[in-house]
Amino acid sequence: MLEKDPNIRRQKYDDYAPFRDSKLFPPIFESFLYHYMGEFRIRAERGSHLIVARYPDDVITKLYVERERFIAELSKDEHNSVILLISLITSNIRACKSISAKMDAITLLKELSKLTPECLSAERIVPYLVRLLSDTFVFVQTESIHVLTEIISNFKIIPIEEARLFVDYIFPKMKEILHDNSTSSIITSTPMVTMAIASNLGTLALTALKFLEEGIKHAIDEGGVIGTSAISPTTPITEDPESAPTSKLPKIETKSLTAIVSEFFTQLITHENNAVRQTIMESENLDKLCLFFERIDGETHNVLMHMITVLNDKSDWRLMSAFFKNCPIVARRNPKTRNSEFFYPLLQQGLQNSEEFVILESLRCIYALCNENRLEKATAFFFIDWINRRFYKESKKHAKKYSLTEQYQLSENIRSASMFKRMAIFIMFGNFICLMFSVLVRILTTIFMKKLLYALLQNAIVFFACGFTFVAFTTVKPWKRKLLLFWKSSKHHHYRKIKISHITVSAVSMTTLRTLKTLDGKKMNFEPKDETRIYFDQLKAHWT
C-alpha cells in the first residue's frame, strides 16, 4: 500500500492475496461479511463521498430482522467470525434509545452466544449484559438477568481467567440493585427486577460454584491463585503444605461465595413483596439452592430456617400454600429425625389454618413426605391420629358439612389408631419381658428354671400371636362386647329369646344390633319401620 505506482500496488496485493489467507481474513469475510457490513453505511447526500453510520436503533433493528440470514452463514464458519457481528451489536447497544431496540439487541446476543466460544462470550458479551442491569428500562433489566443466566450456565468449558467472575463482578452488581433504596443512585429496583434475580438465584449459585471449583482445581494443580495461569515469581515457595496459600484458598473462596448467596437468599425470602418471596420458593429454583448448600455445607437446614419466616404473614394464603407445597423439596436433603422435629408443628399450624387451600397443601405435603419416606413412622402415625381426631371434632360441630359415610370413616380411623397404639405398647412390653427372661436364663443357676424360661422364650411367638388377638378384641368395642357376651353365654349355658313383630331373634343378634353407635354413644340403627323416616329426616337436615 506504500508503493506510488498503482500497478505495482495491485500486483503486490494479488501476490499477498490477503482475502485468500484464512489467518488474516476468514473466507466468510470476502463471501458475505464484507458486503453485509457495508450495508450499515449510508451516504450523507446523493453524489457525496461522505459516509455516515446509521442510527444505533436502526442498526439493531436491521440485524434483528435479518438475523436468520447471517446466523445461517455464521453457523458454517469455523474461524469465530461471529465476533465481528457481536462487536457491531455491542458498539450500538449502549447508544440505543428505544426499549424495543435494546430488547432486540439482548436477543441477538443470546442467539450469537451459541456460536461463540466461552472465552469470547465472557469477554465480549457478559460485560454488556451486566451493564444493562442498571438500565433505565425495567424490561431491559429483567431480560438481561435472564439472558445472562442462560448464557453463563451453558458454559461447557470455564475459562480459568474468569473463575472469579461471579464473586468479583456479577454478584456485586446484582447486590447494588437489591440494596438500592436510596436517592443517591439512579438505579431503581422494582419488584419485577427482584423477581428476575430470585427466579435465577439457584442457577446462578450452582454456576458460580462450578466456576469456583474449576478455579480452585486449577490453583491446586498449578500452584497459583484463582484467576491466574501460573504462580507469581515473587511469591516464596514454602515447604510446609499447611502454610501454603493454596491450602487455605478453597475454604476462603467457598466461604466468600456461601456468604454472598446466603445474603441474597435471606434478603429475597424476607422481601416486603410477597410475589418475590413466592418466586424464590419455586420448586426448580429451591431445589438448586438446596443442592448448592448441600454441596458446600452438607445440609440445607439453614434454608428451612429462613423459609419459615413466610408463615408470619397470616394474611397471604398464597404465600403459605407455596411454603407447604415446596417443603418436600427441602426435606429430601435432610435426615428423617430433623424433618420429624421440624415439620410436625409447622404442619399442625397449616392444618389449623382457616384457608382451605393452605389445608390442602399441608395434606399434600404430609402425603409427599410419607410417600418419599422422609418422616419417621411414629411421626406419621401421630399425624394421622391427630388429623382424624381434629376432623372428627369438626364433624360434630358442623355436622352438615360431613356426610354419614365420612363421619363413620373418621370414627373407624380413630378406632384403628387406638388399636395400633395398644399393639405398640403390647410389643414394647412383650420385648421387655423377653429381655428379662434372657437375662434370667444367664443369671439363674437352677437347671429347672433355666429350662422353663428357655421354653417360654422359644414359644414367645405364640404369646405375641395370642396377645395381638386379645388386644384387637379389647380395642374394638363391638368385638369386645361380643367377647363378653360369649363369656357370659358360655358361663350360664343359655340364651334368652325375644319376640319382635312375630320374629324370634336371639339375644346375641339383638345385642349385635344395639352396638351400632357412634363414639358419642348415639344410636345408628333403628327398627325397619323407622329407617325410611329417619333417612329422609337426615337428608332434609343436610339440605337445609
C-alpha positions as semicolon CSV with decimal commas, in nm:
position;residue;x (nm);y (nm);z (nm)
1;M;0,000;0,000;0,000
2;L;0,303;0,231;0,026
3;E;0,403;0,193;-0,342
4;K;0,347;0,505;-0,551
5;D;0,275;0,315;-0,870
6;P;-0,084;0,181;-0,855
7;N;0,003;-0,106;-1,089
8;I;0,273;-0,227;-0,852
9;R;0,035;-0,193;-0,559
10;R;-0,217;-0,407;-0,743
11;Q;0,043;-0,666;-0,831
12;K;0,170;-0,696;-0,474
13;Y;-0,186;-0,713;-0,345
14;D;-0,253;-1,008;-0,575
15;D;0,074;-1,170;-0,465
16;Y;-0,011;-1,145;-0,095
17;A;-0,382;-1,227;-0,154
18;P;-0,494;-1,136;0,200
19;F;-0,852;-1,242;0,139
20;R;-0,736;-1,589;0,046
21;D;-0,530;-1,624;0,363
22;S;-0,756;-1,761;0,637
23;K;-0,514;-1,635;0,903
24;L;-0,573;-1,275;0,801
25;F;-0,932;-1,286;0,680
26;P;-1,162;-1,586;0,709
27;P;-1,334;-1,696;0,385
28;I;-1,672;-1,575;0,509
29;F;-1,538;-1,220;0,525
30;E;-1,496;-1,196;0,148
31;S;-1,801;-1,404;0,058
32;F;-2,052;-1,247;0,297
33;L;-1,942;-1,025;0,584
34;Y;-1,760;-0,752;0,388
35;H;-2,059;-0,673;0,173
36;Y;-2,306;-0,721;0,456
37;M;-2,122;-0,484;0,689
38;G;-2,118;-0,227;0,409
39;E;-2,496;-0,216;0,417
40;F;-2,479;-0,036;0,751
41;R;-2,308;0,268;0,593
42;I;-2,510;0,533;0,413
43;R;-2,403;0,840;0,216
44;A;-2,475;1,180;0,365
45;E;-2,617;1,313;0,038
46;R;-2,672;1,182;-0,311
47;G;-2,350;1,216;-0,509
48;S;-2,147;1,284;-0,195
49;H;-1,849;1,074;-0,093
50;L;-1,916;1,136;0,277
51;I;-2,018;0,815;0,455
52;V;-2,216;0,829;0,779
53;A;-2,327;0,550;1,007
54;R;-2,685;0,452;1,070
55;Y;-2,857;0,534;1,395
56;P;-2,792;0,269;1,662
57;D;-3,161;0,178;1,687
58;D;-3,176;0,128;1,309
59;V;-2,866;-0,092;1,314
60;I;-3,008;-0,318;1,585
61;T;-3,347;-0,336;1,413
62;K;-3,187;-0,432;1,080
63;L;-2,978;-0,701;1,248
64;Y;-3,277;-0,839;1,434
65;V;-3,495;-0,857;1,124
66;E;-3,220;-1,022;0,917
67;R;-3,085;-1,245;1,193
68;E;-3,177;-1,569;1,016
69;R;-2,977;-1,454;0,716
70;F;-2,641;-1,410;0,890
71;I;-2,684;-1,676;1,160
72;A;-2,715;-1,941;0,888
73;E;-2,389;-1,816;0,732
74;L;-2,205;-1,788;1,063
75;S;-2,300;-2,139;1,167
76;K;-2,090;-2,271;0,875
77;D;-1,786;-2,066;0,973
78;E;-1,507;-2,216;1,183
79;H;-1,295;-1,904;1,241
80;N;-1,504;-1,726;1,506
81;S;-1,612;-1,460;1,260
82;V;-1,918;-1,410;1,477
83;I;-1,708;-1,173;1,687
84;L;-1,746;-0,908;1,414
85;L;-2,124;-0,901;1,447
86;I;-2,102;-0,914;1,826
87;S;-1,878;-0,609;1,814
88;L;-2,126;-0,435;1,585
89;I;-2,411;-0,504;1,829
90;T;-2,223;-0,408;2,144
91;S;-2,093;-0,086;1,987
92;N;-2,451;0,027;1,927
93;I;-2,636;-0,118;2,226
94;R;-2,531;0,149;2,473
95;A;-2,642;0,427;2,239
96;C;-2,986;0,276;2,175
97;K;-3,272;0,491;2,293
98;S;-3,582;0,276;2,247
99;I;-3,671;-0,020;2,464
100;S;-3,751;-0,237;2,162
101;A;-3,402;-0,190;2,017
102;K;-3,238;-0,285;2,347
103;M;-3,456;-0,592;2,383
104;D;-3,372;-0,696;2,026
105;A;-3,002;-0,647;2,097
106;I;-3,021;-0,874;2,402
107;T;-3,198;-1,139;2,195
108;L;-2,928;-1,116;1,927
109;L;-2,652;-1,156;2,185
110;K;-2,826;-1,464;2,321
111;E;-2,851;-1,620;1,974
112;L;-2,492;-1,536;1,880
113;S;-2,357;-1,669;2,210
114;K;-2,449;-2,019;2,091
115;L;-2,194;-1,979;1,809
116;T;-1,927;-1,819;2,027
117;P;-1,656;-1,989;2,236
118;E;-1,688;-1,950;2,613
119;C;-1,386;-1,724;2,648
120;L;-1,518;-1,479;2,386
121;S;-1,864;-1,480;2,542
122;A;-1,716;-1,394;2,881
123;E;-1,507;-1,112;2,732
124;R;-1,740;-0,963;2,471
125;I;-2,099;-1,040;2,577
126;V;-2,113;-1,070;2,957
127;P;-1,982;-0,716;3,034
128;Y;-2,251;-0,553;2,821
129;L;-2,527;-0,763;2,976
130;V;-2,402;-0,671;3,322
131;R;-2,402;-0,307;3,216
132;L;-2,768;-0,342;3,115
133;L;-2,857;-0,446;3,470
134;S;-2,855;-0,076;3,556
135;D;-3,059;0,031;3,253
136;T;-3,345;0,275;3,297
137;F;-3,599;0,035;3,145
138;V;-3,730;-0,236;3,377
139;F;-3,793;-0,484;3,095
140;V;-3,434;-0,444;2,976
141;Q;-3,303;-0,511;3,328
142;T;-3,521;-0,818;3,364
143;E;-3,434;-0,962;3,023
144;S;-3,063;-0,904;3,075
145;I;-3,076;-1,104;3,401
146;H;-3,248;-1,399;3,231
147;V;-3,018;-1,396;2,928
148;L;-2,703;-1,351;3,138
149;T;-2,801;-1,651;3,349
150;E;-2,877;-1,863;3,044
151;I;-2,552;-1,779;2,866
152;I;-2,321;-1,839;3,163
153;S;-2,496;-2,154;3,283
154;N;-2,443;-2,311;2,938
155;F;-2,065;-2,275;2,956
156;K;-1,914;-2,619;2,894
157;I;-1,555;-2,503;2,926
158;I;-1,486;-2,250;3,201
159;P;-1,207;-2,002;3,124
160;I;-0,952;-2,001;3,404
161;E;-0,925;-1,623;3,397
162;E;-1,299;-1,594;3,465
163;A;-1,308;-1,815;3,776
164;R;-1,396;-1,519;3,999
165;L;-1,645;-1,373;3,752
166;F;-1,937;-1,410;3,992
167;V;-1,775;-1,313;4,320
168;D;-1,594;-1,007;4,185
169;Y;-1,822;-0,884;3,909
170;I;-2,174;-1,024;3,862
171;F;-2,292;-1,067;4,222
172;P;-2,170;-0,723;4,339
173;K;-2,361;-0,561;4,052
174;M;-2,678;-0,750;4,144
175;K;-2,628;-0,659;4,507
176;E;-2,633;-0,293;4,409
177;I;-2,975;-0,343;4,253
178;L;-3,116;-0,523;4,557
179;H;-2,973;-0,278;4,807
180;D;-3,089;0,027;4,615
181;N;-3,343;0,209;4,827
182;S;-3,179;0,546;4,828
183;T;-3,189;0,869;4,638
184;S;-2,822;0,868;4,556
185;S;-2,849;0,606;4,283
186;I;-3,025;0,627;3,952
187;I;-3,086;0,252;3,954
188;T;-3,438;0,172;4,058
189;S;-3,504;-0,171;4,199
190;T;-3,857;-0,278;4,108
191;P;-4,034;-0,600;4,215
192;M;-4,008;-0,728;3,858
193;V;-3,627;-0,700;3,857
194;T;-3,605;-0,850;4,204
195;M;-3,825;-1,140;4,094
196;A;-3,594;-1,200;3,797
197;I;-3,297;-1,228;4,034
198;A;-3,496;-1,452;4,269
199;S;-3,605;-1,690;3,991
200;N;-3,246;-1,731;3,867
201;L;-3,065;-1,739;4,203
202;G;-3,047;-2,119;4,215
203;T;-2,895;-2,144;3,866
204;L;-2,655;-1,858;3,937
205;A;-2,543;-2,017;4,265
206;L;-2,469;-2,357;4,106
207;T;-2,292;-2,194;3,811
208;A;-2,083;-1,978;4,046
209;L;-1,989;-2,291;4,241
210;K;-1,886;-2,462;3,917
211;F;-1,667;-2,164;3,827
212;L;-1,514;-2,163;4,175
213;E;-1,442;-2,536;4,175
214;E;-1,270;-2,506;3,839
215;G;-1,061;-2,214;3,966
216;I;-0,965;-2,397;4,286
217;K;-0,873;-2,708;4,089
218;H;-0,650;-2,503;3,862
219;A;-0,494;-2,323;4,158
220;I;-0,410;-2,650;4,330
221;D;-0,274;-2,812;4,013
222;E;-0,068;-2,514;3,902
223;G;0,029;-2,383;4,244
224;G;-0,116;-2,042;4,165
225;V;-0,420;-1,848;4,270
226;I;-0,767;-1,831;4,127
227;G;-0,785;-1,629;3,811
228;T;-0,417;-1,664;3,704
229;S;-0,239;-1,916;3,489
230;A;0,074;-1,953;3,697
231;I;0,218;-1,869;4,035
232;S;0,371;-1,528;4,074
233;P;0,751;-1,532;4,056
234;T;0,772;-1,310;4,362
235;T;0,571;-1,549;4,579
236;P;0,800;-1,754;4,802
237;I;0,752;-2,130;4,783
238;T;0,701;-2,278;5,128
239;E;0,787;-2,634;5,215
240;D;0,506;-2,671;5,466
241;P;0,184;-2,758;5,277
242;E;-0,032;-2,629;5,561
243;S;0,118;-2,283;5,533
244;A;0,086;-2,269;5,154
245;P;-0,169;-2,023;5,017
246;T;-0,349;-2,295;4,819
247;S;-0,428;-2,496;5,133
248;K;-0,642;-2,215;5,275
249;L;-0,771;-2,096;4,938
250;P;-1,065;-2,339;4,895
251;K;-1,209;-2,259;5,239
252;I;-1,173;-1,883;5,196
253;E;-1,324;-1,874;4,848
254;T;-1,605;-2,115;4,935
255;K;-1,689;-1,919;5,248
256;S;-1,700;-1,597;5,048
257;L;-1,935;-1,745;4,787
258;T;-2,158;-1,901;5,053
259;A;-2,187;-1,569;5,235
260;I;-2,294;-1,389;4,917
261;V;-2,556;-1,648;4,818
262;S;-2,688;-1,667;5,175
263;E;-2,721;-1,290;5,184
264;F;-2,914;-1,294;4,856
265;F;-3,145;-1,571;4,979
266;T;-3,209;-1,407;5,316
267;Q;-3,288;-1,074;5,158
268;L;-3,523;-1,225;4,898
269;I;-3,708;-1,460;5,135
270;T;-3,775;-1,170;5,372
271;H;-3,863;-0,921;5,099
272;E;-4,157;-0,690;5,157
273;N;-4,319;-0,803;4,831
274;N;-4,481;-1,145;4,868
275;A;-4,451;-1,213;4,494
276;V;-4,072;-1,208;4,534
277;R;-4,095;-1,449;4,827
278;Q;-4,309;-1,687;4,624
279;T;-4,064;-1,669;4,335
280;I;-3,764;-1,766;4,547
281;M;-3,961;-2,071;4,669
282;E;-4,036;-2,207;4,321
283;S;-3,968;-2,579;4,308
284;E;-3,688;-2,583;4,049
285;N;-3,515;-2,278;4,192
286;L;-3,540;-2,402;4,551
287;D;-3,407;-2,745;4,454
288;K;-3,097;-2,588;4,300
289;L;-3,041;-2,370;4,607
290;C;-3,068;-2,674;4,833
291;L;-2,821;-2,860;4,612
292;F;-2,581;-2,564;4,635
293;F;-2,588;-2,551;5,015
294;E;-2,571;-2,930;5,039
295;R;-2,257;-2,944;4,826
296;I;-2,093;-2,675;5,039
297;D;-2,220;-2,734;5,394
298;G;-2,359;-3,084;5,363
299;E;-2,704;-2,976;5,489
300;T;-2,993;-2,749;5,398
301;H;-3,126;-2,673;5,745
302;N;-3,046;-2,303;5,706
303;V;-3,275;-2,283;5,404
304;L;-3,565;-2,413;5,612
305;M;-3,489;-2,177;5,899
306;H;-3,524;-1,881;5,663
307;M;-3,825;-2,026;5,482
308;I;-4,041;-2,043;5,794
309;T;-4,042;-1,664;5,812
310;V;-4,313;-1,664;5,545
311;L;-4,554;-1,822;5,794
312;N;-4,551;-1,499;5,994
313;D;-4,763;-1,340;5,722
314;K;-5,105;-1,480;5,810
315;S;-5,291;-1,262;5,560
316;D;-5,148;-1,409;5,238
317;W;-5,274;-1,765;5,191
318;R;-5,091;-1,796;4,858
319;L;-4,758;-1,749;5,031
320;M;-4,838;-2,007;5,297
321;S;-4,960;-2,252;5,032
322;A;-4,634;-2,206;4,840
323;F;-4,439;-2,283;5,158
324;F;-4,615;-2,615;5,223
325;K;-4,608;-2,702;4,853
326;N;-4,228;-2,678;4,837
327;C;-4,140;-2,816;5,180
328;P;-4,084;-3,172;5,045
329;I;-3,810;-3,036;4,815
330;V;-3,603;-2,921;5,111
331;A;-3,695;-3,225;5,320
332;R;-3,542;-3,460;5,060
333;R;-3,197;-3,336;5,158
334;N;-3,247;-3,353;5,536
335;P;-3,237;-3,656;5,768
336;K;-3,564;-3,807;5,891
337;T;-3,514;-3,714;6,255
338;R;-3,465;-3,348;6,175
339;N;-3,765;-3,346;5,940
340;S;-3,987;-3,500;6,207
341;E;-3,887;-3,244;6,468
342;F;-3,908;-2,952;6,228
343;F;-4,221;-3,020;6,024
344;Y;-4,455;-3,159;6,289
345;P;-4,551;-2,822;6,450
346;L;-4,548;-2,642;6,113
347;L;-4,786;-2,888;5,951
348;Q;-5,013;-2,875;6,254
349;Q;-5,024;-2,499;6,209
350;G;-5,107;-2,542;5,841
351;L;-5,389;-2,787;5,910
352;Q;-5,543;-2,544;6,158
353;N;-5,546;-2,259;5,906
354;S;-5,878;-2,108;5,804
355;E;-5,797;-2,116;5,430
356;E;-5,887;-2,441;5,257
357;F;-5,600;-2,415;5,006
358;V;-5,346;-2,397;5,289
359;I;-5,502;-2,707;5,447
360;L;-5,496;-2,883;5,109
361;E;-5,126;-2,808;5,053
362;S;-5,049;-2,917;5,411
363;L;-5,216;-3,253;5,348
364;R;-5,030;-3,289;5,019
365;C;-4,707;-3,209;5,199
366;I;-4,774;-3,482;5,457
367;Y;-4,853;-3,728;5,178
368;A;-4,535;-3,637;4,987
369;L;-4,317;-3,667;5,298
370;C;-4,465;-4,006;5,385
371;N;-4,452;-4,128;5,025
372;E;-4,084;-4,037;4,995
373;N;-4,009;-4,183;5,340
374;R;-3,883;-3,851;5,474
375;L;-4,070;-3,874;5,806
376;E;-4,026;-4,122;6,087
377;K;-4,308;-4,376;6,102
378;A;-4,402;-4,275;6,455
379;T;-4,438;-3,912;6,348
380;A;-4,652;-4,012;6,050
381;F;-4,873;-4,224;6,277
382;F;-4,926;-3,941;6,527
383;F;-5,005;-3,708;6,237
384;I;-5,274;-3,941;6,106
385;D;-5,426;-3,985;6,451
386;W;-5,420;-3,611;6,520
387;I;-5,579;-3,529;6,182
388;N;-5,859;-3,782;6,227
389;R;-5,942;-3,663;6,576
390;R;-5,942;-3,300;6,465
391;F;-6,173;-3,368;6,172
392;Y;-6,395;-3,584;6,393
393;K;-6,441;-3,296;6,638
394;E;-6,507;-3,066;6,343
395;S;-6,772;-3,305;6,212
396;K;-6,951;-3,291;6,546
397;K;-6,957;-2,911;6,547
398;H;-7,062;-2,878;6,182
399;A;-7,247;-3,199;6,108
400;K;-7,397;-3,068;5,784
401;K;-7,054;-3,037;5,623
402;Y;-6,980;-3,408;5,663
403;S;-7,178;-3,699;5,525
404;L;-7,266;-4,002;5,737
405;T;-7,007;-4,206;5,549
406;E;-6,734;-3,954;5,631
407;Q;-6,832;-3,942;5,997
408;Y;-6,834;-4,320;6,017
409;Q;-6,496;-4,344;5,842
410;L;-6,341;-4,093;6,083
411;S;-6,464;-4,290;6,382
412;E;-6,324;-4,610;6,231
413;N;-5,989;-4,442;6,169
414;I;-5,975;-4,335;6,533
415;R;-6,057;-4,689;6,648
416;S;-5,783;-4,831;6,424
417;A;-5,530;-4,580;6,553
418;S;-5,622;-4,668;6,911
419;M;-5,573;-5,037;6,833
420;F;-5,230;-4,972;6,681
421;K;-5,129;-4,773;6,988
422;R;-5,221;-5,061;7,217
423;M;-5,041;-5,307;6,992
424;A;-4,727;-5,093;7,000
425;I;-4,743;-5,080;7,381
426;F;-4,801;-5,455;7,392
427;I;-4,500;-5,520;7,167
428;M;-4,282;-5,297;7,380
429;F;-4,398;-5,471;7,698
430;G;-4,352;-5,816;7,542
431;N;-3,999;-5,734;7,426
432;F;-3,915;-5,615;7,776
433;I;-4,044;-5,942;7,924
434;C;-3,841;-6,146;7,672
435;L;-3,533;-5,943;7,752
436;M;-3,580;-6,006;8,124
437;F;-3,621;-6,379;8,060
438;S;-3,299;-6,390;7,857
439;V;-3,114;-6,213;8,138
440;L;-3,255;-6,452;8,399
441;V;-3,151;-6,752;8,189
442;R;-2,790;-6,636;8,217
443;I;-2,810;-6,542;8,585
444;L;-3,006;-6,830;8,742
445;T;-2,826;-7,145;8,843
446;T;-3,127;-7,375;8,882
447;I;-3,148;-7,606;8,583
448;F;-3,527;-7,641;8,604
449;M;-3,582;-7,263;8,599
450;K;-3,339;-7,223;8,311
451;K;-3,523;-7,485;8,105
452;L;-3,858;-7,328;8,191
453;L;-3,751;-6,977;8,091
454;Y;-3,583;-7,110;7,778
455;A;-3,905;-7,289;7,680
456;L;-4,102;-6,969;7,735
457;L;-3,861;-6,779;7,511
458;Q;-3,894;-7,045;7,243
459;N;-4,274;-7,003;7,247
460;A;-4,272;-6,623;7,259
461;I;-4,420;-6,608;6,909
462;V;-4,731;-6,786;7,038
463;F;-4,753;-6,537;7,321
464;F;-4,735;-6,246;7,076
465;A;-4,998;-6,400;6,846
466;C;-5,244;-6,457;7,128
467;G;-5,168;-6,115;7,268
468;F;-5,241;-5,942;6,937
469;T;-5,577;-6,117;6,918
470;F;-5,665;-6,016;7,272
471;V;-5,560;-5,653;7,211
472;A;-5,769;-5,639;6,894
473;F;-6,078;-5,776;7,070
474;T;-6,046;-5,538;7,364
475;T;-5,986;-5,231;7,144
476;V;-6,284;-5,254;6,909
477;K;-6,598;-5,210;7,115
478;P;-6,829;-5,437;6,909
479;W;-6,572;-5,717;6,929
480;K;-6,525;-5,654;7,298
481;R;-6,899;-5,679;7,360
482;K;-6,916;-5,998;7,157
483;L;-6,633;-6,141;7,363
484;L;-6,807;-6,051;7,688
485;L;-7,136;-6,189;7,561
486;F;-6,967;-6,514;7,460
487;W;-6,808;-6,534;7,803
488;K;-7,143;-6,482;7,976
489;S;-7,325;-6,723;7,748
490;S;-7,067;-6,994;7,797
491;K;-7,089;-6,935;8,172
492;H;-7,469;-6,957;8,203
493;H;-7,525;-7,202;7,912
494;H;-7,850;-7,049;7,790
495;Y;-7,988;-6,784;7,556
496;R;-8,279;-6,555;7,619
497;K;-8,533;-6,547;7,338
498;I;-8,704;-6,221;7,241
499;K;-9,003;-6,195;7,010
500;I;-9,037;-5,881;6,797
501;S;-9,307;-5,843;6,528
502;H;-9,372;-6,218;6,512
503;I;-8,999;-6,275;6,451
504;T;-8,797;-6,452;6,715
505;V;-8,445;-6,315;6,740
506;S;-8,172;-6,444;6,968
507;A;-8,022;-6,212;7,226
508;V;-7,690;-6,243;7,053
509;S;-7,817;-6,092;6,725
510;M;-8,021;-5,825;6,907
511;T;-7,721;-5,724;7,114
512;T;-7,520;-5,700;6,794
513;L;-7,771;-5,451;6,656
514;R;-7,755;-5,241;6,969
515;T;-7,377;-5,196;6,934
516;L;-7,400;-4,983;6,615
517;K;-7,329;-4,649;6,778
518;T;-7,104;-4,350;6,723
519;L;-6,819;-4,252;6,953
520;D;-7,064;-4,030;7,143
521;G;-7,293;-4,325;7,204
522;K;-7,564;-4,216;6,962
523;K;-7,765;-4,497;6,811
524;M;-7,705;-4,561;6,441
525;N;-7,951;-4,848;6,374
526;F;-8,329;-4,844;6,410
527;E;-8,632;-5,060;6,359
528;P;-8,718;-5,136;5,993
529;K;-9,037;-4,928;6,007
530;D;-8,842;-4,621;6,130
531;E;-8,542;-4,645;5,895
532;T;-8,712;-4,473;5,599
533;R;-8,842;-4,186;5,810
534;I;-8,505;-4,127;5,978
535;Y;-8,320;-4,145;5,645
536;F;-8,533;-3,873;5,486
537;D;-8,516;-3,663;5,804
538;Q;-8,136;-3,674;5,781
539;L;-8,143;-3,574;5,415
540;K;-8,375;-3,286;5,493
541;A;-8,147;-3,168;5,774
542;H;-7,841;-3,179;5,546
543;W;-8,014;-2,995;5,261
544;T;-8,147;-2,717;5,483
